[in-house]
Coordinates of C-alpha atoms in Angstrom, one line a residue:
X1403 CA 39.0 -64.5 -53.5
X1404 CA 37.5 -61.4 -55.1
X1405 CA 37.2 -62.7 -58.9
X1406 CA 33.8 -63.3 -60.3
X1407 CA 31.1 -62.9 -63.2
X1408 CA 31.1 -59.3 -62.8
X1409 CA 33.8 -57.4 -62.2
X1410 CA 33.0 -54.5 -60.9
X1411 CA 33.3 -53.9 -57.2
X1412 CA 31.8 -51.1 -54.7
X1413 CA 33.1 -50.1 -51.7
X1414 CA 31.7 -47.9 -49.0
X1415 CA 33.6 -46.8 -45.6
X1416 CA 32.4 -45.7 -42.1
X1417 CA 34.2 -43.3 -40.2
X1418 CA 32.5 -43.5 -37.4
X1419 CA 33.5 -42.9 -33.7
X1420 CA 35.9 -45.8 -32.1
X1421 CA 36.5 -47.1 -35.7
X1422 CA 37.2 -47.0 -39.7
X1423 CA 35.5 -49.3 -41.3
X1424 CA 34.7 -50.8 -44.8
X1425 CA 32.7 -53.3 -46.9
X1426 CA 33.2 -54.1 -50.2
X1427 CA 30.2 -55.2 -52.5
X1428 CA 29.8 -56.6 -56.1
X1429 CA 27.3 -55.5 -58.4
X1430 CA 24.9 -58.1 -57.2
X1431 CA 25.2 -57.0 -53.6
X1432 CA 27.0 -59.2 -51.9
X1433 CA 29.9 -58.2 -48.9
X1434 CA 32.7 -59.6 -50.5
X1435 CA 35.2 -58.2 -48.2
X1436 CA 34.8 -56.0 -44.8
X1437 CA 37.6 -55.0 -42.5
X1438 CA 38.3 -52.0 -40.0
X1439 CA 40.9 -49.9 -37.8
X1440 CA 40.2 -49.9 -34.1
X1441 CA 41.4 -46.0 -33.1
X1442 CA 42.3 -47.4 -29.5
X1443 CA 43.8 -49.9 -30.1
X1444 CA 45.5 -50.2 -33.6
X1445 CA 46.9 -45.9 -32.7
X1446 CA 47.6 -46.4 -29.5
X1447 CA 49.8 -43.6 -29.8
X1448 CA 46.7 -40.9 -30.0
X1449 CA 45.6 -42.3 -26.3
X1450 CA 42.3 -42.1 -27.4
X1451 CA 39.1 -43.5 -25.3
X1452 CA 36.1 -45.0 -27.4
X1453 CA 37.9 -42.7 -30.1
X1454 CA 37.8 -39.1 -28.2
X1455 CA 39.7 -37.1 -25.6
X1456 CA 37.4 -35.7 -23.0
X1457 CA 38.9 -32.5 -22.1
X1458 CA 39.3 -31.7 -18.5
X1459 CA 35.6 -29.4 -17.6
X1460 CA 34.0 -33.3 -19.0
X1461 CA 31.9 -31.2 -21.3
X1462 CA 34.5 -31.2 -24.3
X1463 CA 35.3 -34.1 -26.4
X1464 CA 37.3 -34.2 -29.5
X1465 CA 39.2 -36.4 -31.9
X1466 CA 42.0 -36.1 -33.6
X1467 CA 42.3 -35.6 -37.4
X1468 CA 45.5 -36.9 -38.2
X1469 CA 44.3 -40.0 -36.2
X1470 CA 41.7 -40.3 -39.1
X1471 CA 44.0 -39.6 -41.7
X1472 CA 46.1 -42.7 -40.5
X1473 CA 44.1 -45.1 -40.2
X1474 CA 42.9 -44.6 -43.7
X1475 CA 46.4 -45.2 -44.9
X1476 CA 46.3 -48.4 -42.3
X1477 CA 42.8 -49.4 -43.7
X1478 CA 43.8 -49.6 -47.3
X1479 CA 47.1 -51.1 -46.6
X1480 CA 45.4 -53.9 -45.1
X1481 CA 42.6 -54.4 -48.2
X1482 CA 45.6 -54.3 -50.0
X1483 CA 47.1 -57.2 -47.9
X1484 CA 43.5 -59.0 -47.9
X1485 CA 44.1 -59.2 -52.0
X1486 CA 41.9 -56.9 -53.4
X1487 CA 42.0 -55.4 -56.7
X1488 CA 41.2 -51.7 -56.4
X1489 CA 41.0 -51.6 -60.1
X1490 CA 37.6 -53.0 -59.9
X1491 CA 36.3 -50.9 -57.8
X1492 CA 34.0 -48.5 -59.8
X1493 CA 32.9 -46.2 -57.3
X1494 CA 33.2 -45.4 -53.4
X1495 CA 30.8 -43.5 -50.9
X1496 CA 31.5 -43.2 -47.6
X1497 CA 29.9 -41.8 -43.9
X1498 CA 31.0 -40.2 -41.3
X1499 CA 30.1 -39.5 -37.6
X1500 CA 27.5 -36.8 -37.8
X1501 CA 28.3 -32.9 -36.6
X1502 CA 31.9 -33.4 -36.2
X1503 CA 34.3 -30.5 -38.1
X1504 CA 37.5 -30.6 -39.6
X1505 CA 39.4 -26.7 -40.4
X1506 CA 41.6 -27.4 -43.3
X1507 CA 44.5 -24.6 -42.9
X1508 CA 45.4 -22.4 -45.6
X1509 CA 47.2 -23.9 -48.1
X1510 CA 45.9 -27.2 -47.5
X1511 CA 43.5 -27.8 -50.8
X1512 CA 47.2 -27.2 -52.4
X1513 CA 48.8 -29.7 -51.0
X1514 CA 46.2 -32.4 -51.1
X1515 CA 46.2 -31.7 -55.3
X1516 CA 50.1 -32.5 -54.8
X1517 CA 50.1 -35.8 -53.3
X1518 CA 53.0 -37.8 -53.6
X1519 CA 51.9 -41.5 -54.3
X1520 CA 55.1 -42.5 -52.3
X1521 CA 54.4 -40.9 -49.3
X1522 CA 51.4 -41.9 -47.2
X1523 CA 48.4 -39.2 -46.5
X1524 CA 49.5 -38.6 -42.9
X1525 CA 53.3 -37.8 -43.7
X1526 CA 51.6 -35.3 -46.0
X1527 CA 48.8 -34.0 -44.4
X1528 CA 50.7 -32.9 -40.9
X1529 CA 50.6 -29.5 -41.3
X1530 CA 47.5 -29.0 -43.5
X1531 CA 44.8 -28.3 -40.2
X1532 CA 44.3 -25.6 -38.6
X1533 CA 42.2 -27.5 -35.6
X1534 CA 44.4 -30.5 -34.5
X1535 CA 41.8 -32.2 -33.0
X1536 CA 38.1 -31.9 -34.4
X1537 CA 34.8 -31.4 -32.2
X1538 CA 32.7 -34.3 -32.3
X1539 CA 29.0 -35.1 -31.5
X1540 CA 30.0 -36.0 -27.6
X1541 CA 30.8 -32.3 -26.9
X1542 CA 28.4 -30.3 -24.9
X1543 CA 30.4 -27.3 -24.6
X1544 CA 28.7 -24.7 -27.1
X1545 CA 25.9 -23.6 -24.7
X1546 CA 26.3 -20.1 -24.7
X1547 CA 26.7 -20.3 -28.9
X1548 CA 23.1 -22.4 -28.7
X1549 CA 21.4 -19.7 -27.0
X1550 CA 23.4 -16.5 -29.1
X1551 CA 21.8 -18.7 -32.4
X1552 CA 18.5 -19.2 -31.2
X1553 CA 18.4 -16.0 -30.3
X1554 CA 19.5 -14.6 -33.4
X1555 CA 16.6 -16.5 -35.2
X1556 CA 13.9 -15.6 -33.0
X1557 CA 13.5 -18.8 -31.2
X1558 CA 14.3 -22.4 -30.9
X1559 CA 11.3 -23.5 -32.8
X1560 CA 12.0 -20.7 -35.8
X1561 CA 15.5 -22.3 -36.1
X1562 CA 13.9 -25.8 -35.9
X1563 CA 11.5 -24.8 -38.9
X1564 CA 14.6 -23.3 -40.9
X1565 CA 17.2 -26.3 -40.0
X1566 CA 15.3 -29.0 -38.8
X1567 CA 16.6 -29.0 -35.7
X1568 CA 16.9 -26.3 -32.6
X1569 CA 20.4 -25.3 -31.3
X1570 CA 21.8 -28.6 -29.9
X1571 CA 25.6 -28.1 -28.5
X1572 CA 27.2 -31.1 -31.0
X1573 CA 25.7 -29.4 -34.2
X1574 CA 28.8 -28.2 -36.4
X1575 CA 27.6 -24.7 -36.7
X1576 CA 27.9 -23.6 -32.9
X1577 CA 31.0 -25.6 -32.7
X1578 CA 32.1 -23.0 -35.3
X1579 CA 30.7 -20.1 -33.4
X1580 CA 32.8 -21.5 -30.3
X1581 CA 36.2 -21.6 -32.5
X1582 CA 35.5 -18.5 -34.0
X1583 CA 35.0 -16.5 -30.3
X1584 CA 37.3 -18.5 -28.4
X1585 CA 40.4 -19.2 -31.3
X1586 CA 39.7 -16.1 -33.5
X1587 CA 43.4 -17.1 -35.4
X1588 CA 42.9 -20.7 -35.7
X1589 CA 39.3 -19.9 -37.6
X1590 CA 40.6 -16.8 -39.3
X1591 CA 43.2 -19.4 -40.5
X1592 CA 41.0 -21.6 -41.6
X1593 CA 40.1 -21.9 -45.5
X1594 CA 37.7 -24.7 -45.8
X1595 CA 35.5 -26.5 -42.8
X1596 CA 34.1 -29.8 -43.3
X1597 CA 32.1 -32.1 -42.1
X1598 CA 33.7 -36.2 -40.9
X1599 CA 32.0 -37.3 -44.2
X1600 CA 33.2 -34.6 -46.7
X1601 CA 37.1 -34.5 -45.2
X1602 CA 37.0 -38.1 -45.9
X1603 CA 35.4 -37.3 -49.3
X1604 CA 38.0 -34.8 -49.8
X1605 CA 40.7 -37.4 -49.2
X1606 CA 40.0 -39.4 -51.7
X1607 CA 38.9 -36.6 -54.6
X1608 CA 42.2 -35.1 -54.0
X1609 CA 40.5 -31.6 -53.7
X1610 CA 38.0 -29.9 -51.0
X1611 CA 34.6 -32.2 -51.4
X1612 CA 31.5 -30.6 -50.8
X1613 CA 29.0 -31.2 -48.0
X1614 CA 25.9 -32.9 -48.6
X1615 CA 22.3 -31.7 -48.3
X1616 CA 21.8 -34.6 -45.8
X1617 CA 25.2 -34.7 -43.7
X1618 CA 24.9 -30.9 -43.8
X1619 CA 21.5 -30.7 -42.2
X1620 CA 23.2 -31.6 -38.6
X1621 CA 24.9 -28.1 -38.5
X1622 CA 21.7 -25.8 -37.5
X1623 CA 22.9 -24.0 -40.8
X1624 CA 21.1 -25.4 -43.8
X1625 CA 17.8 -24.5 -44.9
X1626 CA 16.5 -27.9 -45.0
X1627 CA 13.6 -26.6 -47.7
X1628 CA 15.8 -24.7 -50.0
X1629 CA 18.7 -26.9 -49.5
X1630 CA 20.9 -23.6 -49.2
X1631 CA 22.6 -22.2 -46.2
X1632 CA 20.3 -20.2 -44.4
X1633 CA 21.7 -16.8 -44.4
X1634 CA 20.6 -15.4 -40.8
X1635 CA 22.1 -18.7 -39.6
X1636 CA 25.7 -17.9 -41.1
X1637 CA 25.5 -14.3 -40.1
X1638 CA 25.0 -15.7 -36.2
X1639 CA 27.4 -17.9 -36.6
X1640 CA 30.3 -16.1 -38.1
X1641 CA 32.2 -13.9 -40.6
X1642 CA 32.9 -14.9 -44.6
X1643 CA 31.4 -18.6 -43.6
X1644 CA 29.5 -19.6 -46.5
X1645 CA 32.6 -19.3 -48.6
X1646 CA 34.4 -21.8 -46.2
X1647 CA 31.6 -24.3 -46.1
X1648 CA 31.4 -24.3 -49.5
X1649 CA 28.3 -25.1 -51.7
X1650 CA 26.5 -27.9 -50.5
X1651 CA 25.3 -30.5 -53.0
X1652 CA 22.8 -33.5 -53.5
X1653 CA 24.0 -36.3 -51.6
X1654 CA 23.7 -38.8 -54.5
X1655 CA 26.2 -36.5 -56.3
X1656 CA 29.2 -37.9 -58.1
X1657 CA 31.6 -35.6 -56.7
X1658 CA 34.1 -37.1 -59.2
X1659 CA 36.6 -39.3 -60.1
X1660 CA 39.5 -41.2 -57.7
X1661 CA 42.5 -38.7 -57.2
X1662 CA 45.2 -39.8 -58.9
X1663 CA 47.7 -40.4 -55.9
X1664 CA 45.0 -43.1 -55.0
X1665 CA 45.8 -44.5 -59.1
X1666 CA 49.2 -44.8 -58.3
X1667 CA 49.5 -45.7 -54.7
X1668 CA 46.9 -48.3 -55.0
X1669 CA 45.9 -49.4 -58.5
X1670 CA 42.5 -47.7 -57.9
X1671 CA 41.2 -47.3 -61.6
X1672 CA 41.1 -43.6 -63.5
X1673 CA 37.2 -44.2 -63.8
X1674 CA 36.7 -44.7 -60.3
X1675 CA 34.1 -42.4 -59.1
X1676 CA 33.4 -40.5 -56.2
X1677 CA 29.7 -40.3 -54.6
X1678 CA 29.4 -37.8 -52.2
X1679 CA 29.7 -38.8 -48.4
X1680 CA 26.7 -38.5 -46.0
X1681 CA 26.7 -39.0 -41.8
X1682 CA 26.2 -42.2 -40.5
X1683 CA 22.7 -41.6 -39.7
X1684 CA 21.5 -40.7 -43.1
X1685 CA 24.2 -43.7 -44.3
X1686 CA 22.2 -45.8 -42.0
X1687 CA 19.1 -45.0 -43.6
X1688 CA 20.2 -46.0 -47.2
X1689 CA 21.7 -49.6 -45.5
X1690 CA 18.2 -50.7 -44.2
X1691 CA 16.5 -49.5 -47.6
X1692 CA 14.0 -47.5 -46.0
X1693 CA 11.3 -46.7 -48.7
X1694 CA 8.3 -43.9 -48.5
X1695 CA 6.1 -45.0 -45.2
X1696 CA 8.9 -46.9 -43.5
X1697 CA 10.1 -46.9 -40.0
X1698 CA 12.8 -47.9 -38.6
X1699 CA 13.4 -49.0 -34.6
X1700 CA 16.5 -49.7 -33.1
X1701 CA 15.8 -51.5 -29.4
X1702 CA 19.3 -51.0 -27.5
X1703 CA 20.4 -49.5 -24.4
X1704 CA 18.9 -46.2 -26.3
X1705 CA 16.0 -46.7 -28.5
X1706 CA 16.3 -44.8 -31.9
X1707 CA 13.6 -44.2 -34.9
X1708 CA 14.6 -43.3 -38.3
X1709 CA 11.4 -42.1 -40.7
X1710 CA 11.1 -41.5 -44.2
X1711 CA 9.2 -38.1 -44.5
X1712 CA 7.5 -36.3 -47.3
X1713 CA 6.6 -33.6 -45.9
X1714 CA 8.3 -33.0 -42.2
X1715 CA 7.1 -30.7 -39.5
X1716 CA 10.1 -30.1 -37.2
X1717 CA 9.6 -29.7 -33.2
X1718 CA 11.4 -29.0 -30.5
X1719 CA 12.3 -32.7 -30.0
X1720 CA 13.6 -34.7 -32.8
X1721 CA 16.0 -34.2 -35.7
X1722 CA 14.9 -33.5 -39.7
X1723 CA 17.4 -34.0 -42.5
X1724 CA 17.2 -34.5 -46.0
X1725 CA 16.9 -37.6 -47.2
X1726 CA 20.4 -39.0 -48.7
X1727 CA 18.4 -40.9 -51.1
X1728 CA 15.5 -39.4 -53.1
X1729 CA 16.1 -35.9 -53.6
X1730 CA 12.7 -34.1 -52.5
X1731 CA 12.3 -36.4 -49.2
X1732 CA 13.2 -36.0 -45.8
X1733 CA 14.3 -38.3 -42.9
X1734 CA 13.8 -37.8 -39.2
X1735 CA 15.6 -39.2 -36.3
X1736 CA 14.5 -40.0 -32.6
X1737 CA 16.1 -40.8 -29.7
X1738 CA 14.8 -42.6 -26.7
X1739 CA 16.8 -42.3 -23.7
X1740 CA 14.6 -45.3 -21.5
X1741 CA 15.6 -48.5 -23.6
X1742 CA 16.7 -51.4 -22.7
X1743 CA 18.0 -50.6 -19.7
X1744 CA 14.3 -50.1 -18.3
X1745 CA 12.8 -52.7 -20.1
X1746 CA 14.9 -55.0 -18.0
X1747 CA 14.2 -53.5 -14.9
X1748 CA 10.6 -54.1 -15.2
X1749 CA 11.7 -57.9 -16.2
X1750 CA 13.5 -57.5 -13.1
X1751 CA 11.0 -56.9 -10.4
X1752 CA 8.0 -57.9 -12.0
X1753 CA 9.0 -60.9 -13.9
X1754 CA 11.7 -62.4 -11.5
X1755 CA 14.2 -61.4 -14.2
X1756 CA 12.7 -64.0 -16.7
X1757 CA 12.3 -63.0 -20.2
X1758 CA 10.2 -66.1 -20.7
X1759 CA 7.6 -64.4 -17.8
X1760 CA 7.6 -61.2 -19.3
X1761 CA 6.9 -62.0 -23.1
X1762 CA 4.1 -64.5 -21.5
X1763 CA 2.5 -61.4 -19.4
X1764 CA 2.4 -59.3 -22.9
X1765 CA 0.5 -62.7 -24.5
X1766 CA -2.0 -62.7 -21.5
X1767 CA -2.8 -59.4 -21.6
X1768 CA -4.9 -57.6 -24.1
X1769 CA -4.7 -54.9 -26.2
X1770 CA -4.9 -51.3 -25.0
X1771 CA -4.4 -52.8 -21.1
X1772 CA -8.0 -52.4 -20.5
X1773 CA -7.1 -48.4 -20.6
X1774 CA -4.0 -48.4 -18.2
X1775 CA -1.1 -46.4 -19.2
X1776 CA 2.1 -45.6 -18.2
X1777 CA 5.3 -43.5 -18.8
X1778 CA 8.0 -45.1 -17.7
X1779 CA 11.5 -42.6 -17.3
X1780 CA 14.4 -43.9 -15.1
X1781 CA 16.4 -41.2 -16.5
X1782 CA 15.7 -37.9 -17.9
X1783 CA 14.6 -38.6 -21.4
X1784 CA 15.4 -36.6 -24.5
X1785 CA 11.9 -37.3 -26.3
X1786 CA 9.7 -35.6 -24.1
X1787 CA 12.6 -34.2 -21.5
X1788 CA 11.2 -35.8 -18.4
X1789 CA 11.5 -38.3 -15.7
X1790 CA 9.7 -40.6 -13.5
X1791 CA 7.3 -43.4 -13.6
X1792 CA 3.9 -41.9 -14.1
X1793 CA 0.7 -44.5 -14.1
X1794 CA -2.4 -43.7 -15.1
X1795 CA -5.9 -45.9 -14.7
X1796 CA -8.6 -46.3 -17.5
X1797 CA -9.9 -43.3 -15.8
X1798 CA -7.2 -41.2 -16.4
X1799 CA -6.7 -41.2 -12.3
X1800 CA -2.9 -41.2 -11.6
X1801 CA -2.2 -44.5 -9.4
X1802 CA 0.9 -45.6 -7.3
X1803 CA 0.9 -49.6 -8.6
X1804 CA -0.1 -51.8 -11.4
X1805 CA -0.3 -55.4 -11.1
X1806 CA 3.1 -57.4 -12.8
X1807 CA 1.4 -58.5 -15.9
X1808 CA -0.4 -55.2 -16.3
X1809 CA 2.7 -53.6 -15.7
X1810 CA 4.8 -55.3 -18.1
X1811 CA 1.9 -54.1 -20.9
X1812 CA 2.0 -50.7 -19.8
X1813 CA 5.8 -50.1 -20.4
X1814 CA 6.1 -51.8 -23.6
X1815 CA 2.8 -49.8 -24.7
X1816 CA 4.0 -46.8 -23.6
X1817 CA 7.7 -47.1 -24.8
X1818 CA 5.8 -47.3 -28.5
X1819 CA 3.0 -45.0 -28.3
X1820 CA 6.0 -42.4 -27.1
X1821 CA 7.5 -43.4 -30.2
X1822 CA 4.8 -43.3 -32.6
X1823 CA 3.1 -40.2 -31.7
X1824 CA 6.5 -38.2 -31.4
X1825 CA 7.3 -39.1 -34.9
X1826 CA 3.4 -38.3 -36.1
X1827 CA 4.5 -34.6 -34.5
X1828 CA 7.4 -34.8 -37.1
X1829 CA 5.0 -35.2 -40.2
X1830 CA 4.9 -39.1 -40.0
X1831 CA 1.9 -40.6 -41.0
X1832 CA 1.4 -44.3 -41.7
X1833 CA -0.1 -45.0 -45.7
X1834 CA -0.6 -48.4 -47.0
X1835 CA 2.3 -50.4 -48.0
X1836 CA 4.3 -49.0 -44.4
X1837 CA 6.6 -51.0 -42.6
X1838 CA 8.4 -51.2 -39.5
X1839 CA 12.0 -52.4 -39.7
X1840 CA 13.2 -53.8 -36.1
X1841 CA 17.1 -54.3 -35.0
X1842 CA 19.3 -54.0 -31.9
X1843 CA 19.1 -56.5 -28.9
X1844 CA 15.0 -56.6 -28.1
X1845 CA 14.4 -57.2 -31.8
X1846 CA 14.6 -61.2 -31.1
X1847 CA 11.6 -61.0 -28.5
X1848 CA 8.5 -61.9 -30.8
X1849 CA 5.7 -60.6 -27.9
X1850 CA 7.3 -57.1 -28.2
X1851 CA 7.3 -57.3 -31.9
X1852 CA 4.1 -57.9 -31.8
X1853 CA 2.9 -54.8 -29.5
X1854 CA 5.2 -52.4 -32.0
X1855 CA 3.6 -54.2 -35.2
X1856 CA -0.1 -53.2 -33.1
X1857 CA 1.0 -50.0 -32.2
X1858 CA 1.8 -49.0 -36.0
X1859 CA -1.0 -50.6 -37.6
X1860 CA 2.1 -52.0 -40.0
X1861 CA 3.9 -55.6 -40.3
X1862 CA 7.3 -55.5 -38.6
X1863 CA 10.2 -56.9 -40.4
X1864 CA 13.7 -58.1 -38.3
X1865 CA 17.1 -57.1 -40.4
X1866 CA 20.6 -57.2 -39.4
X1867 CA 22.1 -54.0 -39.2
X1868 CA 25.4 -54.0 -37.4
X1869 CA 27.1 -52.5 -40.7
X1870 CA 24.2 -50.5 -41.6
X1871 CA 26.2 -47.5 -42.1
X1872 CA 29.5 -48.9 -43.9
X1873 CA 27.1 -51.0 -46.2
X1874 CA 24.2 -48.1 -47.0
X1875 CA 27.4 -46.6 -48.2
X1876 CA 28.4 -49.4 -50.6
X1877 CA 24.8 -49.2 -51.8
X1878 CA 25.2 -45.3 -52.4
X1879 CA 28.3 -45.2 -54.5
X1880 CA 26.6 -48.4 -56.5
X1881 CA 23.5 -45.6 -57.0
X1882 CA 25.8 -43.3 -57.7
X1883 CA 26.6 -45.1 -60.6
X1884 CA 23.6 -46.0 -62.7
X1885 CA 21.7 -42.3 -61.1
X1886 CA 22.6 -41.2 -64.2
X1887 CA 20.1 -43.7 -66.2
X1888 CA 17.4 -42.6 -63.7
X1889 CA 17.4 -45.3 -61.7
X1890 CA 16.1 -45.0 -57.8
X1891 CA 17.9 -46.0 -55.2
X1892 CA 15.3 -48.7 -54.1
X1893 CA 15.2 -50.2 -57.8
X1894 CA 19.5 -50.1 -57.8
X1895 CA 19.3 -52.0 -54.2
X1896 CA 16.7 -54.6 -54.9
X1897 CA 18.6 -57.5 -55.1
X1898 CA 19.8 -57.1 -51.5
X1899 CA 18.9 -60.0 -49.4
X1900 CA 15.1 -58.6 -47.9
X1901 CA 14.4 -58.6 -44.3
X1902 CA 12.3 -61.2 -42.5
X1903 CA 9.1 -60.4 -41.6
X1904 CA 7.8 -61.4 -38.2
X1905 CA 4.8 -59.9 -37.1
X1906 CA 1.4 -58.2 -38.4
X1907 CA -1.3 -56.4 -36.8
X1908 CA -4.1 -58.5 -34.8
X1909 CA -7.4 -57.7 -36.2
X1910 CA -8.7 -54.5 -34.2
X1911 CA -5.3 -53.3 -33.3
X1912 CA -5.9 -49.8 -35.2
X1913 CA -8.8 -48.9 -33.5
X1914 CA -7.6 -50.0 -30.2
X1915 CA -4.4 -47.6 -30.4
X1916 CA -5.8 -45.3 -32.5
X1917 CA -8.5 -44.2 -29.3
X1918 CA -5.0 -44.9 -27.2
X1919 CA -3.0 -42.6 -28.8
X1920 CA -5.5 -40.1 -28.3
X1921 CA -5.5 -40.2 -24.5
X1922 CA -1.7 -40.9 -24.4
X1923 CA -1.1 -37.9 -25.8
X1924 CA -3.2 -35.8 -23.2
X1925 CA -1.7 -37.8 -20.2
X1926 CA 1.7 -37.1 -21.7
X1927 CA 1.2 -32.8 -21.5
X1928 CA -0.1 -33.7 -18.1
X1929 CA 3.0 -35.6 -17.1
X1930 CA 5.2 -32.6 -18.5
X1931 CA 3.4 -30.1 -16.3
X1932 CA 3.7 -31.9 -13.0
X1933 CA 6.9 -30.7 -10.7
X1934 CA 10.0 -31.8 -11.5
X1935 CA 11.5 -33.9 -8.4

């Protein structure tokens, strides 16, 4: 099943929320094998919900460690099953859920350069955390550790500058400030933290694995422009901290090669190396092969924007990293509360539920709405924090109605200006050779496309990217491999299948929403100062 003209094999995991997961390329790119552990159901015995425990006050949510530790042992017993020869795998990279944290007890780097290849990880592993089960990004239970950090910085927008991101309660740094106040001997116990990605990294190198620049810029402690911890950041956070993150490292790094209990268990070969592991996000990224320019739109019941930044320009709203795959770049990440969810409300009651009527009303109406706009927030959003329905004429008069078609325009309008001016406020700009990469469930709707692909001024492109994470992994440990000849990451991935390209620009689309942009902004700030309900 897994022989071939070349032999070497690639394999990149996923330990994302509900599930472990893994494909496995060759060296021309192909998925030759994928396969995955369902926490709820394959570990019953954790009695785990979509993968977490939400504790009792419904603001803290946490996952168990030894949970992932299991079904790594479960996951390679079954690729073993499935026939695969590890010994041909050449290198392995790996994500993880961003912001989550994993305290590795004292002792513990000992015991994972002892493994016994006849014992599995989790029989050796039981006593080797000080935090049984690790915070993850559900919990919002690290108010008070936001505000102390913030504070401790001289502002949300200071902190923002330094990490890329103000205090958010699932970043791992004020999850560390809660342990640290609230479990003073668990953290004073504590001899290495890490990140999803870098425990899994460490699993596998047999030693503590270092955090990446790009995983490492969820915690509100990295100086995203030095790529060091910021010092004021650890000092807010807590005591002799920077020696138990560890120094954080490129994330194309080789961190290594394969431990050797992995040699012996498994067949894994000595050369086998290890490329640094990165968050899903920033895994994400490197799966849709982003370039400079790109943007990336995922249309579910959230709508989310990834952007490839040179130079970013953090805000209050939105999330910077560094890139995981060009070394002086920068990615940013939006989320859009008011996705799909709204978009078929408006179907709903202005298109008798027909998304046949609604894609015809975006055809028969032109571009720019003859100047109405409209914000359109059934729930409070994250980018701006707001909510309501908010219409505005080509007068800028606020107005109670607009007609069905005209409302179908203005939310789709709307739900992309949002988008592309709130990345511009990031450092975004659009350059020639930009392009729009569309998936999730409203990426099959060709009038929408077409209002995105007018909005940007770019062609739109649709790509599958269900594994996006589990195979931008893959794609890193391949880099990771031939980095050392100087090859980029978008020269080592080009012979990945390219996406499909479905829509362009109408003719006077850029100076339509160039003027619109303009007066969506202002309407926007006006919106933000009315009353909330």
């Amino acid at each position: 099943m897994l022989s071939g003209p070349d032999p070497a094999l690639f394999l990149g995991l996923d330990f994302s929320t509900q599930q472990l997961k893994v494909a496995v390329i060759d060296g021309d790119l192909r998925v030759v094998l994928q396969d995955g552990v369902q926490f709820d159901t394959e570990l019953p015995r954790y009695r785990t919900r979509g993968g977490v425990h939400l504790h009792d006050d419904r603001l803290t949510v946490t996952s168990p460690v030894l949970m992932w530790v299991q079904a790594l042992d479960l996951l390679l017993d079954k690729l073993k099953g499935a026939g695969l020869d590890f010994s041909r795998v050449r290198a392995l990279s790996g994500s993880g859920q961003q912001h989550g944290s994993v305290f590795w007890r004292k002792g513990a780097c000992q015991t994972l350069m002892d493994l016994d290849p006849g014992q599995s990880l989790y029989q050796q592993l039981q006593r080797c955390f000080s935090v049984l089960d690790s915070p993850v990004w559900m919990d919002s239970s690290s108010s008070e550790q936001c505000w102390n950090l913030q504070v401790a910085v001289g502002g949300a927008q200071r902190l923002a500058h330094i990490t890329g991101s103000r205090a958010y309660e699932r970043f791992t740094g004020n999850q560390i400030a809660k342990l640290r106040q609230q479990r003073a001997d668990d953290y004073n116990n504590t001899e290495r933290i890490s990140l999803v990605s870098s425990f899994a990294a460490s699993l596998f190198l047999g030693r503590y694995a270092s955090i990446d620049f790009s995983d490492g810029s969820g915690m509100n402690l990295l100086d995203i422009r030095t790529r060091t911890w910021s010092k004021i950041c650890l000092e807010a956070t807590g005591p002799d901290l920077e020696q138990r993150l560890g120094e954080p490292v490129p994330s194309m790094s080789v961190l290594g090669p394969i431990s050797s209990y992995f040699v012996q268990r498994y067949g894994f070969s000595e050369s086998c190396s290890v490329v640094a592991f990165t968050g899903d996000n920033p895994a994400s990224l490197a799966g849709m092969r982003l370039q400079p320019g790109d943007v990336a739109v995922s249309l579910g019941t959230s709508d989310t924007v990834f952007l490839w930044l040179q130079q970013p320009s953090p805000a209050l709203e939105g999330h910077v990293f560094c890139n995981p795959v060009e070394t002086e770049a920068y990615m940013a990440l939006l989320c859009f509360k008011n996705g799909s969810l709204t978009r078929e409300r408006i179907r709903n009651e202005c298109c008798g539920g027909s998304w046949e009527v609604f894609s015809a009303a975006l055809r028969d109406t032109p571009l720019g709405n003859n100047g109405n706009i409209g914000f359109y927030f059934d729930v409070m959003e994250i980018t701006p924090s707001v909510v309501g329905v908010h219409r505005f004429n080509c007068d800028d008069e606020e107005v109670s109605l607009f007609g069905p078609q005209v409302e179908v325009r203005a939310l789709v309008e709307g739900q992309f200006l949002s988008k592309r001016l709130h990345a511009e406020r990031l450092g975004y700009s659009i350059i020639p050779g930009t392009r729009v990469l569309a998936t999730g469930g409203a990426s099959s709707n060709q009038e929408i496309l077409q209002v995105v692909s007018d909005v940007f001024s770019a062609p739109v492109y649709i790509m599958d990217s269900s594994d996006s994470a589990c195979l931008g992994s893959a794609y890193r440990a391949l880099h990771g491999v031939v980095l050392g000849s100087g090859v980029s990451f978008c020269d080592a991935v080009k012979k990945a299948a390219e996406p499909k390209l479905v829509a362009t620009p109408q003719l006077k689309a850029k100076e339509v929403y160039d003027q619109l942009l303009d007066r969506f902004t202002r309407l926007e700030e006006r919106v933000l100062k009315k009353p909330r309900p």
